Amino acid sequence: MTGRAVVDVCVVGGGIVGLALGRELALRGRSVLVLESRRVGERSAANVAAGMLAPASEVDLSDSRLTEFALAAHAMYPEWCAALARESGLDAGFDPTGTLIVALHHDHLALLERLNEFQRERGLTAERLSAASARELEPCLAPGVIGALRTDDTQVDPRRAMRALVAAIAAAGGVLEDGAEVSALVRDGDTYALTVRHRESEATVHASQVVLAGGAWSARVALPAGLPSLPMRPVKGQVVRVRGERLIGHVVRTPDVYLVPRADGELVIGATMEEMGFDARSTAGMVEHLLREAQRVLPGIAELELTECGVGFRPALRDHLPAIGSLDGAGLFVATGHFRNGVELAPITAQLLADVMCEGRTDPLIAPFTPARFATVASA
Amino acid sequence: MTGRAVVDVCVVGGGIVGLALGRELALRGRSVLVLESRRVGERSAANVAAGMLAPASEVDLSDSRLTEFALAAHAMYPEWCAALARESGLDAGFDPTGTLIVALHHDHLALLERLNEFQRERGLTAERLSAASARELEPCLAPGVIGALRTDDTQVDPRRAMRALVAAIAAAGGVLEDGAEVSALVRDGDTYALTVRHRESEATVHASQVVLAGGAWSARVALPAGLPSLPMRPVKGQVVRVRGERLIGHVVRTPDVYLVPRADGELVIGATMEEMGFDARSTAGMVEHLLREAQRVLPGIAELELTECGVGFRPALRDHLPAIGSLDGAGLFVATGHFRNGVELAPITAQLLADVMCEGRTDPLIAPFTPARFATVASA
């Protein structure tokens, strides 16, 4: 990429949201350029994420509008993965087995009851299980488990999904450039001009539409004058990965830890929530905490190989809701702030933002997530 | 290395014992070839080891003849490191600050008292400290520390020592070949012929003297007919390394874990003792155990970066004592079986075995460690 490129849409950010959007727009016939400043996945939150699609398990943490959005996302996931597999030839590791939320003591049980109330209030179903029934489903659970809740929450493998998206973008005629950092963005008549540093050289990209999808780094692109910048901060998450004999089929969670099993024997254990800025260190205390909590619910983990300690940065806006829509009332869009839910929400974000960009149609599901809500705050 | 090489001494094994011996023999004017089957350090126990020089702290675990040997080793270490630095230009990280053995509860305290009795019996000095005095020496110790014992046990950085030894061997005119695997060893008149596979080709080395110093792999070289093979097994040790602000100056131990601080901010936390054969996996349970025990004595570790989980294999003979001396009453020697003490004992092993090999003089200190003791066992 040198000199000058002209495209319909430039997506700034090659995380799972940017990639899903790049694919969606390319499938709709747009000429698409996705720019990622590092290698794809290198610092993406999705690359560290476990990939739980968990509207029911986290309903107590969510704004009701976000729950509604997540449920719609959840409903479209199987078909989205199937389409992605047809386009890319790659399996994203979608697994519908379901989720067990287990209690190890009475405080956990109280949290499960409260979660279950939230679920009923929002019309979600979850099955209350005795300890014996839970262990019938998952025989490796610790003897200390005293009760469980089973939900239909599923999982996908975010790393495999991202590899499939990269292939699908190419198959649909889109272009993905990594190592491409946007240093300036200006309005240029009816289009936008982006200055891009790419492997020692500089290029200018002209695009009719631009989408900022840089996750926790989304607010780093200097915007055209007059636009408010997003109140974005990174929320550090530490995750460890172990590997060996497969001990569980369901995603297993306690209020303290989650365990996400993959078909290939990997088990993802997460995750911390830390206000540490962009501190990318795996720390002794948090790794110990995750491994200890995981062993309390699944003792067999002790004998598995510790293969990876990872750190990701969730993109958190001030209200912990995503920002999806136009920033300037014209061709400059954002799709960011997905916080703990980027993997789950990427497909629906791509589809509904593409509706806005290609058809001018804003689905009511994303209306609450307009970035305009921060304009008010910024000018207050 | 192709074709045919003729040397005075061939050392089979480039761990810390083999390297120390290679240097010692080269300094005494021998033509020396050290053969290491992997890259130097790749699977050496010393590469994972913390490097404690701890005759006093581990006296309760040691045969009295081993304690005597370790004390002599300890006494020569500072001068050995100084000489190594002059020859190589590299610092081995010797640190004489000393060791605090701390108790976190009354069972620990009882173990400290017992250790102190052993120390007095063997004429070793150790200072009994109150919790307050221990925290005066090391202010970051956990408030839960209830007592301590201070010994003069010191430390060296085994990785730095091995790098210095590699340079010192070259400086003294010795040759070190890595990726060189000995596939056969036969007597050939007054000398020995070794068949060596080295980077896709095969060579023959003729040596007047051969030393087997392959650590846990020492018994894998097929010996000339009539010689007993050593009853060697690997004892797996897991170690984790963290890095950041330096929290302690002394080596700090409890009966459950040790913490060895380096000047550069690294902190080595070890070590497990596992009968797992050559299982090279870092396991979730043991990493969690080490990090938990370490935090109990030094809570500040929680915030340090977890930089490495490592596995080493201690070479253990049936009696957990080293084997140092001639195997065949002629030119075939061993220097192995140093178990938990290879870093500490490498310099003295090199010096006293070189005395045997060059001068025919067996120091009483190594007499108990004759490999001949296994001949009796094997023929019984």
mmCIF file of N, CA and C in Angstrom, chain A residues 38-132:
data_model
loop_
_atom_site.group_PDB
_atom_site.id
_atom_site.type_symbol
_atom_site.label_atom_id
_atom_site.label_comp_id
_atom_site.label_asym_id
_atom_site.label_seq_id
_atom_site.Cartn_x
_atom_site.Cartn_y
_atom_site.Cartn_z
ATOM 1 N N ARG A 38 -1.285 -3.352 14.058
ATOM 2 C CA ARG A 38 -0.348 -4.431 14.375
ATOM 3 C C ARG A 38 -0.603 -5.592 13.424
ATOM 4 N N ARG A 39 -0.104 -6.787 13.789
ATOM 5 C CA ARG A 39 -0.561 -7.973 13.090
ATOM 6 C C ARG A 39 -1.970 -8.279 13.577
ATOM 7 N N VAL A 40 -2.793 -8.882 12.711
ATOM 8 C CA VAL A 40 -4.161 -9.202 13.116
ATOM 9 C C VAL A 40 -4.112 -10.109 14.347
ATOM 10 N N GLY A 41 -4.845 -9.738 15.370
ATOM 11 C CA GLY A 41 -4.915 -10.542 16.585
ATOM 12 C C GLY A 41 -3.879 -10.173 17.616
ATOM 13 N N GLU A 42 -2.815 -9.477 17.211
ATOM 14 C CA GLU A 42 -1.697 -9.262 18.136
ATOM 15 C C GLU A 42 -2.130 -8.590 19.432
ATOM 16 N N ARG A 43 -2.975 -7.585 19.325
ATOM 17 C CA ARG A 43 -3.396 -6.949 20.580
ATOM 18 C C ARG A 43 -4.911 -6.844 20.682
ATOM 19 N N SER A 44 -5.590 -7.633 19.870
ATOM 20 C CA SER A 44 -7.042 -7.604 19.890
ATOM 21 C C SER A 44 -7.582 -8.260 21.157
ATOM 22 N N ALA A 45 -8.605 -7.642 21.737
ATOM 23 C CA ALA A 45 -9.231 -8.233 22.926
ATOM 24 C C ALA A 45 -9.787 -9.618 22.604
ATOM 25 N N ALA A 46 -10.302 -9.784 21.381
ATOM 26 C CA ALA A 46 -10.902 -11.069 21.001
ATOM 27 C C ALA A 46 -9.859 -12.184 20.960
ATOM 28 N N ASN A 47 -8.610 -11.811 20.722
ATOM 29 C CA ASN A 47 -7.565 -12.822 20.633
ATOM 30 C C ASN A 47 -7.283 -13.465 21.992
ATOM 31 N N VAL A 48 -7.626 -12.770 23.043
ATOM 32 C CA VAL A 48 -7.435 -13.286 24.400
ATOM 33 C C VAL A 48 -8.741 -13.860 24.939
ATOM 34 N N ALA A 49 -9.857 -13.371 24.414
ATOM 35 C CA ALA A 49 -11.179 -13.712 24.952
ATOM 36 C C ALA A 49 -11.479 -15.197 24.842
ATOM 37 N N ALA A 50 -12.343 -15.650 25.766
ATOM 38 C CA ALA A 50 -12.752 -17.051 25.767
ATOM 39 C C ALA A 50 -13.797 -17.331 24.691
ATOM 40 N N GLY A 51 -14.600 -16.350 24.335
ATOM 41 C CA GLY A 51 -15.592 -16.545 23.284
ATOM 42 C C GLY A 51 -16.941 -17.033 23.763
ATOM 43 N N MET A 52 -17.270 -16.744 25.033
ATOM 44 C CA MET A 52 -18.604 -17.110 25.508
ATOM 45 C C MET A 52 -19.654 -16.213 24.878
ATOM 46 N N LEU A 53 -20.737 -16.833 24.413
ATOM 47 C CA LEU A 53 -21.869 -16.080 23.896
ATOM 48 C C LEU A 53 -22.927 -16.209 24.978
ATOM 49 N N ALA A 54 -22.940 -15.234 25.882
ATOM 50 C CA ALA A 54 -23.532 -15.460 27.194
ATOM 51 C C ALA A 54 -24.558 -14.409 27.600
ATOM 52 N N PRO A 55 -25.603 -14.212 26.815
ATOM 53 C CA PRO A 55 -26.586 -13.211 27.245
ATOM 54 C C PRO A 55 -27.266 -13.603 28.551
ATOM 55 N N ALA A 56 -27.527 -14.897 28.749
ATOM 56 C CA ALA A 56 -28.254 -15.317 29.949
ATOM 57 C C ALA A 56 -27.361 -15.318 31.178
ATOM 58 N N SER A 57 -26.095 -15.742 31.012
ATOM 59 C CA SER A 57 -25.214 -15.879 32.178
ATOM 60 C C SER A 57 -24.779 -14.532 32.728
ATOM 61 N N GLU A 58 -24.871 -13.490 31.908
ATOM 62 C CA GLU A 58 -24.389 -12.196 32.383
ATOM 63 C C GLU A 58 -25.502 -11.161 32.420
ATOM 64 N N VAL A 59 -26.742 -11.645 32.432
ATOM 65 C CA VAL A 59 -27.871 -10.724 32.367
ATOM 66 C C VAL A 59 -27.888 -9.776 33.567
ATOM 67 N N ASP A 60 -27.373 -10.253 34.701
ATOM 68 C CA ASP A 60 -27.366 -9.397 35.890
ATOM 69 C C ASP A 60 -26.362 -8.259 35.781
ATOM 70 N N LEU A 61 -25.452 -8.367 34.836
ATOM 71 C CA LEU A 61 -24.441 -7.320 34.649
ATOM 72 C C LEU A 61 -24.834 -6.337 33.558
ATOM 73 N N SER A 62 -25.943 -6.597 32.889
ATOM 74 C CA SER A 62 -26.204 -5.885 31.636
ATOM 75 C C SER A 62 -27.419 -4.965 31.716
ATOM 76 N N ASP A 63 -27.283 -3.816 31.095
ATOM 77 C CA ASP A 63 -28.396 -2.939 30.768
ATOM 78 C C ASP A 63 -29.408 -3.755 29.949
ATOM 79 N N SER A 64 -30.695 -3.534 30.150
ATOM 80 C CA SER A 64 -31.685 -4.368 29.456
ATOM 81 C C SER A 64 -31.617 -4.195 27.938
ATOM 82 N N ARG A 65 -31.215 -3.011 27.490
ATOM 83 C CA ARG A 65 -31.092 -2.814 26.036
ATOM 84 C C ARG A 65 -29.913 -3.627 25.485
ATOM 85 N N LEU A 66 -28.892 -3.777 26.310
ATOM 86 C CA LEU A 66 -27.757 -4.595 25.886
ATOM 87 C C LEU A 66 -28.146 -6.073 25.875
ATOM 88 N N THR A 67 -28.938 -6.496 26.853
ATOM 89 C CA THR A 67 -29.400 -7.888 26.884
ATOM 90 C C THR A 67 -30.206 -8.201 25.622
ATOM 91 N N GLU A 68 -31.082 -7.274 25.262
ATOM 92 C CA GLU A 68 -31.905 -7.479 24.069
ATOM 93 C C GLU A 68 -31.018 -7.614 22.821
ATOM 94 N N PHE A 69 -30.028 -6.746 22.743
ATOM 95 C CA PHE A 69 -29.074 -6.773 21.631
ATOM 96 C C PHE A 69 -28.292 -8.093 21.625
ATOM 97 N N ALA A 70 -27.862 -8.516 22.812
ATOM 98 C CA ALA A 70 -27.067 -9.746 22.925
ATOM 99 C C ALA A 70 -27.902 -10.965 22.565
ATOM 100 N N LEU A 71 -29.180 -10.953 22.940
ATOM 101 C CA LEU A 71 -30.041 -12.090 22.591
ATOM 102 C C LEU A 71 -30.217 -12.193 21.080
ATOM 103 N N ALA A 72 -30.369 -11.045 20.436
ATOM 104 C CA ALA A 72 -30.475 -11.056 18.967
ATOM 105 C C ALA A 72 -29.163 -11.545 18.355
ATOM 106 N N ALA A 73 -28.037 -11.107 18.948
ATOM 107 C CA ALA A 73 -26.720 -11.551 18.473
ATOM 108 C C ALA A 73 -26.596 -13.059 18.601
ATOM 109 N N HIS A 74 -27.019 -13.550 19.747
ATOM 110 C CA HIS A 74 -26.949 -14.969 20.056
ATOM 111 C C HIS A 74 -27.758 -15.770 19.038
ATOM 112 N N ALA A 75 -28.929 -15.263 18.712
ATOM 113 C CA ALA A 75 -29.821 -15.984 17.797
ATOM 114 C C ALA A 75 -29.230 -16.110 16.394
ATOM 115 N N MET A 76 -28.468 -15.117 15.973
ATOM 116 C CA MET A 76 -27.943 -15.167 14.601
ATOM 117 C C MET A 76 -26.601 -15.891 14.498
ATOM 118 N N TYR A 77 -25.996 -16.235 15.650
ATOM 119 C CA TYR A 77 -24.618 -16.738 15.628
ATOM 120 C C TYR A 77 -24.432 -18.035 14.835
ATOM 121 N N PRO A 78 -25.306 -19.038 15.045
ATOM 122 C CA PRO A 78 -25.066 -20.307 14.329
ATOM 123 C C PRO A 78 -25.074 -20.108 12.807
ATOM 124 N N GLU A 79 -26.033 -19.353 12.307
ATOM 125 C CA GLU A 79 -26.124 -19.150 10.860
ATOM 126 C C GLU A 79 -24.941 -18.305 10.363
ATOM 127 N N TRP A 80 -24.534 -17.330 11.180
ATOM 128 C CA TRP A 80 -23.387 -16.494 10.810
ATOM 129 C C TRP A 80 -22.130 -17.360 10.688
ATOM 130 N N CYS A 81 -21.924 -18.254 11.650
ATOM 131 C CA CYS A 81 -20.752 -19.138 11.598
ATOM 132 C C CYS A 81 -20.828 -20.073 10.395
ATOM 133 N N ALA A 82 -22.021 -20.553 10.087
ATOM 134 C CA ALA A 82 -22.171 -21.455 8.941
ATOM 135 C C ALA A 82 -21.824 -20.721 7.644
ATOM 136 N N ALA A 83 -22.306 -19.489 7.518
ATOM 137 C CA ALA A 83 -22.003 -18.705 6.314
ATOM 138 C C ALA A 83 -20.502 -18.431 6.224
ATOM 139 N N LEU A 84 -19.919 -18.083 7.374
ATOM 140 C CA LEU A 84 -18.485 -17.791 7.425
ATOM 141 C C LEU A 84 -17.679 -19.013 6.990
ATOM 142 N N ALA A 85 -18.113 -20.174 7.415
ATOM 143 C CA ALA A 85 -17.418 -21.415 7.044
ATOM 144 C C ALA A 85 -17.533 -21.663 5.541
ATOM 145 N N ARG A 86 -18.711 -21.399 4.958
ATOM 146 C CA ARG A 86 -18.875 -21.570 3.501
ATOM 147 C C ARG A 86 -17.955 -20.626 2.732
ATOM 148 N N GLU A 87 -17.850 -19.396 3.214
ATOM 149 C CA GLU A 87 -17.041 -18.404 2.489
ATOM 150 C C GLU A 87 -15.545 -18.648 2.649
ATOM 151 N N SER A 88 -15.152 -19.066 3.852
ATOM 152 C CA SER A 88 -13.718 -19.103 4.177
ATOM 153 C C SER A 88 -13.135 -20.508 4.133
ATOM 154 N N GLY A 89 -14.004 -21.509 4.205
ATOM 155 C CA GLY A 89 -13.501 -22.872 4.358
ATOM 156 C C GLY A 89 -12.986 -23.161 5.759
ATOM 157 N N LEU A 90 -13.217 -22.235 6.704
ATOM 158 C CA LEU A 90 -12.676 -22.411 8.059
ATOM 159 C C LEU A 90 -13.800 -22.445 9.088
ATOM 160 N N ASP A 91 -13.626 -23.311 10.059
ATOM 161 C CA ASP A 91 -14.609 -23.492 11.120
ATOM 162 C C ASP A 91 -14.273 -22.543 12.273
ATOM 163 N N ALA A 92 -15.260 -21.798 12.737
ATOM 164 C CA ALA A 92 -15.016 -20.843 13.825
ATOM 165 C C ALA A 92 -15.173 -21.478 15.200
ATOM 166 N N GLY A 93 -15.405 -22.781 15.252
ATOM 167 C CA GLY A 93 -15.465 -23.459 16.543
ATOM 168 C C GLY A 93 -16.719 -23.158 17.345
ATOM 169 N N PHE A 94 -17.831 -22.863 16.671
ATOM 170 C CA PHE A 94 -19.083 -22.633 17.386
ATOM 171 C C PHE A 94 -19.498 -23.924 18.092
ATOM 172 N N ASP A 95 -19.875 -23.822 19.368
ATOM 173 C CA ASP A 95 -20.212 -25.004 20.163
ATOM 174 C C ASP A 95 -21.467 -24.711 20.977
ATOM 175 N N PRO A 96 -22.587 -25.392 20.656
ATOM 176 C CA PRO A 96 -23.859 -25.080 21.308
ATOM 177 C C PRO A 96 -24.136 -25.872 22.584
ATOM 178 N N THR A 97 -23.112 -26.548 23.134
ATOM 179 C CA THR A 97 -23.367 -27.450 24.264
ATOM 180 C C THR A 97 -24.109 -26.786 25.422
ATOM 181 N N GLY A 98 -23.795 -25.536 25.687
ATOM 182 C CA GLY A 98 -24.472 -24.847 26.781
ATOM 183 C C GLY A 98 -23.556 -24.569 27.952
ATOM 184 N N THR A 99 -24.112 -23.927 28.951
ATOM 185 C CA THR A 99 -23.322 -23.402 30.062
ATOM 186 C C THR A 99 -23.893 -23.865 31.393
ATOM 187 N N LEU A 100 -22.995 -24.276 32.286
ATOM 188 C CA LEU A 100 -23.375 -24.554 33.672
ATOM 189 C C LEU A 100 -22.775 -23.475 34.559
ATOM 190 N N ILE A 101 -23.643 -22.806 35.294
ATOM 191 C CA ILE A 101 -23.151 -21.843 36.286
ATOM 192 C C ILE A 101 -23.275 -22.547 37.625
ATOM 193 N N VAL A 102 -22.143 -22.778 38.286
ATOM 194 C CA VAL A 102 -22.187 -23.622 39.480
ATOM 195 C C VAL A 102 -21.860 -22.817 40.729
ATOM 196 N N ALA A 103 -22.378 -23.313 41.846
ATOM 197 C CA ALA A 103 -22.146 -22.688 43.149
ATOM 198 C C ALA A 103 -21.278 -23.610 43.986
ATOM 199 N N LEU A 104 -20.258 -23.002 44.644
ATOM 200 C CA LEU A 104 -19.366 -23.780 45.507
ATOM 201 C C LEU A 104 -19.662 -23.550 46.983
ATOM 202 N N HIS A 105 -20.448 -22.524 47.271
ATOM 203 C CA HIS A 105 -20.823 -22.254 48.661
ATOM 204 C C HIS A 105 -22.099 -21.422 48.643
ATOM 205 N N HIS A 106 -22.604 -21.085 49.836
ATOM 206 C CA HIS A 106 -23.931 -20.476 49.878
ATOM 207 C C HIS A 106 -23.973 -19.049 49.340
ATOM 208 N N ASP A 107 -22.869 -18.336 49.402
ATOM 209 C CA ASP A 107 -22.864 -17.009 48.781
ATOM 210 C C ASP A 107 -23.009 -17.146 47.269
ATOM 211 N N HIS A 108 -22.333 -18.144 46.703
ATOM 212 C CA HIS A 108 -22.509 -18.423 45.278
ATOM 213 C C HIS A 108 -23.970 -18.762 44.965
ATOM 214 N N LEU A 109 -24.552 -19.582 45.826
ATOM 215 C CA LEU A 109 -25.928 -20.018 45.598
ATOM 216 C C LEU A 109 -26.872 -18.812 45.598
ATOM 217 N N ALA A 110 -26.627 -17.887 46.509
ATOM 218 C CA ALA A 110 -27.453 -16.681 46.553
ATOM 219 C C ALA A 110 -27.303 -15.874 45.263
ATOM 220 N N LEU A 111 -26.069 -15.810 44.758
ATOM 221 C CA LEU A 111 -25.850 -15.086 43.496
ATOM 222 C C LEU A 111 -26.557 -15.799 42.344
ATOM 223 N N LEU A 112 -26.544 -17.115 42.361
ATOM 224 C CA LEU A 112 -27.241 -17.874 41.315
ATOM 225 C C LEU A 112 -28.748 -17.608 41.362
ATOM 226 N N GLU A 113 -29.296 -17.567 42.566
ATOM 227 C CA GLU A 113 -30.732 -17.298 42.702
ATOM 228 C C GLU A 113 -31.071 -15.908 42.157
ATOM 229 N N ARG A 114 -30.214 -14.967 42.480
ATOM 230 C CA ARG A 114 -30.447 -13.589 42.029
ATOM 231 C C ARG A 114 -30.338 -13.508 40.499
ATOM 232 N N LEU A 115 -29.323 -14.186 39.954
ATOM 233 C CA LEU A 115 -29.164 -14.228 38.504
ATOM 234 C C LEU A 115 -30.403 -14.851 37.866
ATOM 235 N N ASN A 116 -30.879 -15.919 38.472
ATOM 236 C CA ASN A 116 -32.041 -16.621 37.939
ATOM 237 C C ASN A 116 -33.289 -15.720 37.964
ATOM 238 N N GLU A 117 -33.416 -14.885 38.990
ATOM 239 C CA GLU A 117 -34.519 -13.907 39.026
ATOM 240 C C GLU A 117 -34.426 -12.938 37.847
ATOM 241 N N PHE A 118 -33.235 -12.392 37.651
ATOM 242 C CA PHE A 118 -33.006 -11.499 36.504
ATOM 243 C C PHE A 118 -33.417 -12.192 35.208
ATOM 244 N N GLN A 119 -33.013 -13.448 35.080
ATOM 245 C CA GLN A 119 -33.305 -14.187 33.843
ATOM 246 C C GLN A 119 -34.820 -14.296 33.651
ATOM 247 N N ARG A 120 -35.532 -14.664 34.729
ATOM 248 C CA ARG A 120 -36.989 -14.801 34.618
ATOM 249 C C ARG A 120 -37.633 -13.466 34.272
ATOM 250 N N GLU A 121 -37.163 -12.393 34.930
ATOM 251 C CA GLU A 121 -37.703 -11.053 34.649
ATOM 252 C C GLU A 121 -37.585 -10.701 33.176
ATOM 253 N N ARG A 122 -36.491 -11.157 32.551
ATOM 254 C CA ARG A 122 -36.258 -10.782 31.152
ATOM 255 C C ARG A 122 -36.679 -11.887 30.191
ATOM 256 N N GLY A 123 -37.439 -12.837 30.718
ATOM 257 C CA GLY A 123 -38.007 -13.864 29.845
ATOM 258 C C GLY A 123 -37.010 -14.912 29.373
ATOM 259 N N LEU A 124 -35.894 -15.043 30.083
ATOM 260 C CA LEU A 124 -34.893 -16.044 29.696
ATOM 261 C C LEU A 124 -35.137 -17.324 30.484
ATOM 262 N N THR A 125 -34.847 -18.436 29.862
ATOM 263 C CA THR A 125 -35.015 -19.692 30.581
ATOM 264 C C THR A 125 -33.654 -20.203 31.050
ATOM 265 N N ALA A 126 -33.674 -20.756 32.229
ATOM 266 C CA ALA A 126 -32.480 -21.413 32.766
ATOM 267 C C ALA A 126 -32.971 -22.519 33.676
ATOM 268 N N GLU A 127 -32.251 -23.615 33.663
ATOM 269 C CA GLU A 127 -32.688 -24.772 34.422
ATOM 270 C C GLU A 127 -31.895 -24.856 35.721
ATOM 271 N N ARG A 128 -32.608 -24.893 36.830
ATOM 272 C CA ARG A 128 -31.964 -25.037 38.135
ATOM 273 C C ARG A 128 -31.637 -26.514 38.335
ATOM 274 N N LEU A 129 -30.352 -26.804 38.642
ATOM 275 C CA LEU A 129 -29.927 -28.204 38.794
ATOM 276 C C LEU A 129 -29.418 -28.454 40.205
ATOM 277 N N SER A 130 -29.697 -29.644 40.701
ATOM 278 C CA SER A 130 -29.064 -30.068 41.955
ATOM 279 C C SER A 130 -27.593 -30.362 41.680
ATOM 280 N N ALA A 131 -26.829 -30.450 42.762
ATOM 281 C CA ALA A 131 -25.414 -30.801 42.612
ATOM 282 C C ALA A 131 -25.279 -32.140 41.895
ATOM 283 N N ALA A 132 -26.143 -33.089 42.246
ATOM 284 C CA ALA A 132 -26.054 -34.421 41.638
ATOM 285 C C ALA A 132 -26.332 -34.354 40.132
#
